Amino acid sequence: MAQLQKSIDKRTALLKATLTLVNNGGIQGASMAKIAKIAAVSPATIYLFFQSKQDLVSQLYLTVKSSFAEAAFSDYNLQESVEVRFKKIWFNMAHYKLTHREEASFLSQCDNTPMIDELTRQEGLEFLTPLFDLWVKGKEDCIFKDISPYLMYAYSIYPMAFLMNMKNRGLCPLDEKTLQESFQAAWDSIKV
Amino acid sequence: MAQLQKSIDKRTALLKATLTLVNNGGIQGASMAKIAKIAAVSPATIYLFFQSKQDLVSQLYLTVKSSFAEAAFSDYNLQESVEVRFKKIWFNMAHYKLTHREEASFLSQCDNTPMIDELTRQEGLEFLTPLFDLWVKGKEDCIFKDISPYLMYAYSIYPMAFLMNMKNRGLCPLDEKTLQESFQAAWDSIKV
DNA sequence: TAAAAAAGAATGAACGTTCATAAATTAGAT
DNA sequence: ATCTAATTTATGAACGTTCATTCTTTTTTA
């Protein structure tokens, strides 16, 4: 079935084109016409794979979020201590954001756009379940403060997005030293 | 000169209309036609006050950022200790964001839009100079970690935006207890 | 009555989406 | 294998809107 493969390739090309375009002009800057041109298909062809622009963006969101989570938990090992597990996840996330600039920036943009509905966003969050479970465990063990997961996320994960943003604008270097300081700040903010 | 006052009122109405519209539909959702309608003027009239939509949004950005900074430093007193000063600023900011939901959400959106250029953004940042000065002083006194202001901001200020976002979506309450925990996390992340 | 301010209608461009057709592929019959 | 008919897949043009902005005319002010 070479035909099936061609379809998959086209779908992938469309997602990739969207990712690229959103990256240099925002979601509104990624018009269906431009997406089609970059993916080398007709605008009409997009609608053979996606119901609408919103569907296209949502599917891309879930795809990218999934790959982000996969990277975050790539070497996840339930045998290890809470501290080690959190540190691994944190640096995996940082590494992903550093090596997948477009994907990271896209996910950031998705946090604010009305293009992605609450349901899809919820679906995306579920990829991070192991992290939330870890926080629960860490609280039980009195390693983490007894605060809501929203606070945990806001202070230990979310700041990475800001730093990435600054780095991409050429305002703040993210070398190894800065990364270590950043992790320390994240850890200090949630550790008991 | 009642005429001058009328002009000022019209300008204010246009800024206010933009703020409202951006709040329920993003910057792209705030079309010049809608802004004009809400401000009860003709679309053409907008261009008597602003060169373009980008100019309108930029001026609104600077206006709001300025009022945010004014609130943040309202009871600022150089005689007080670094700790007290930081705490005051932090809670002032939190209070502003809680009582000026539209303004806070608008500023959040401005962080990511390409509509506001780097120069304007820089201009907006300068309103926060007293905070940056405080950080320098705090570092000299070994109260704060010796890390870049970007890290300081990312971990002690930026998380508020996330929590506001969650609160506005009805996902995370921001009561007094949560606020105190949040400040503690901010403080722990940057204190030496 | 002259000048300034504001209006509404109009402009061309761009948007997401659809439609009627054309190309490509498949399936069946020879 | 080869031809043909049916079916899928893809297309470019076109649709109706909406956009930011401008032009000409009308209203208001001095």
Coordinates of N, CA, C and O (backbone and C1' of nucleotides) in Angstrom, one line a residue, chain A residues 10 42 44-45, chain D residues 9-12:
Chain A
K10 N 1.7 13.1 3.3 CA 1.0 14.4 3.1 C 0.5 15.0 4.4 O 0.7 16.2 4.6
S42 N -2.8 21.4 -2.8 CA -3.8 22.4 -3.0 C -4.5 22.7 -1.7 O -4.6 21.9 -0.8
A44 N -7.5 22.9 -1.1 CA -8.6 22.0 -0.9 C -8.2 20.7 -0.3 O -8.9 20.0 0.4
T45 N -7.0 20.3 -0.6 CA -6.5 19.0 -0.2 C -6.4 18.9 1.4 O -6.6 17.8 1.9
Chain D
dT9 P -8.9 7.4 -1.6 O5' -8.3 8.6 -2.4 C5' -7.3 8.3 -3.4 C4' -6.8 9.6 -4.0 C3' -6.6 10.7 -3.0 O3' -5.3 11.2 -3.2 C1' -7.9 11.5 -4.8
dA10 P -4.5 12.3 -2.4 O5' -4.7 13.6 -3.4 C5' -4.1 13.6 -4.7 C4' -4.6 14.8 -5.5 C3' -4.3 16.1 -4.8 O3' -3.4 16.8 -5.5 C1' -6.5 16.0 -5.8
dT11 P -2.9 18.3 -5.1 O5' -3.7 19.2 -6.0 C5' -3.6 19.0 -7.4 C4' -4.7 19.7 -8.2 C3' -4.7 21.2 -7.9 O3' -4.1 21.9 -9.0 C1' -7.0 20.2 -8.0
dG12 P -3.2 23.0 -8.7 O5' -4.1 24.2 -9.3 C5' -4.7 24.0 -10.6 C4' -5.9 24.9 -10.8 C3' -5.7 26.3 -10.4 O3' -6.5 27.1 -11.3 C1' -7.5 25.4 -9.2

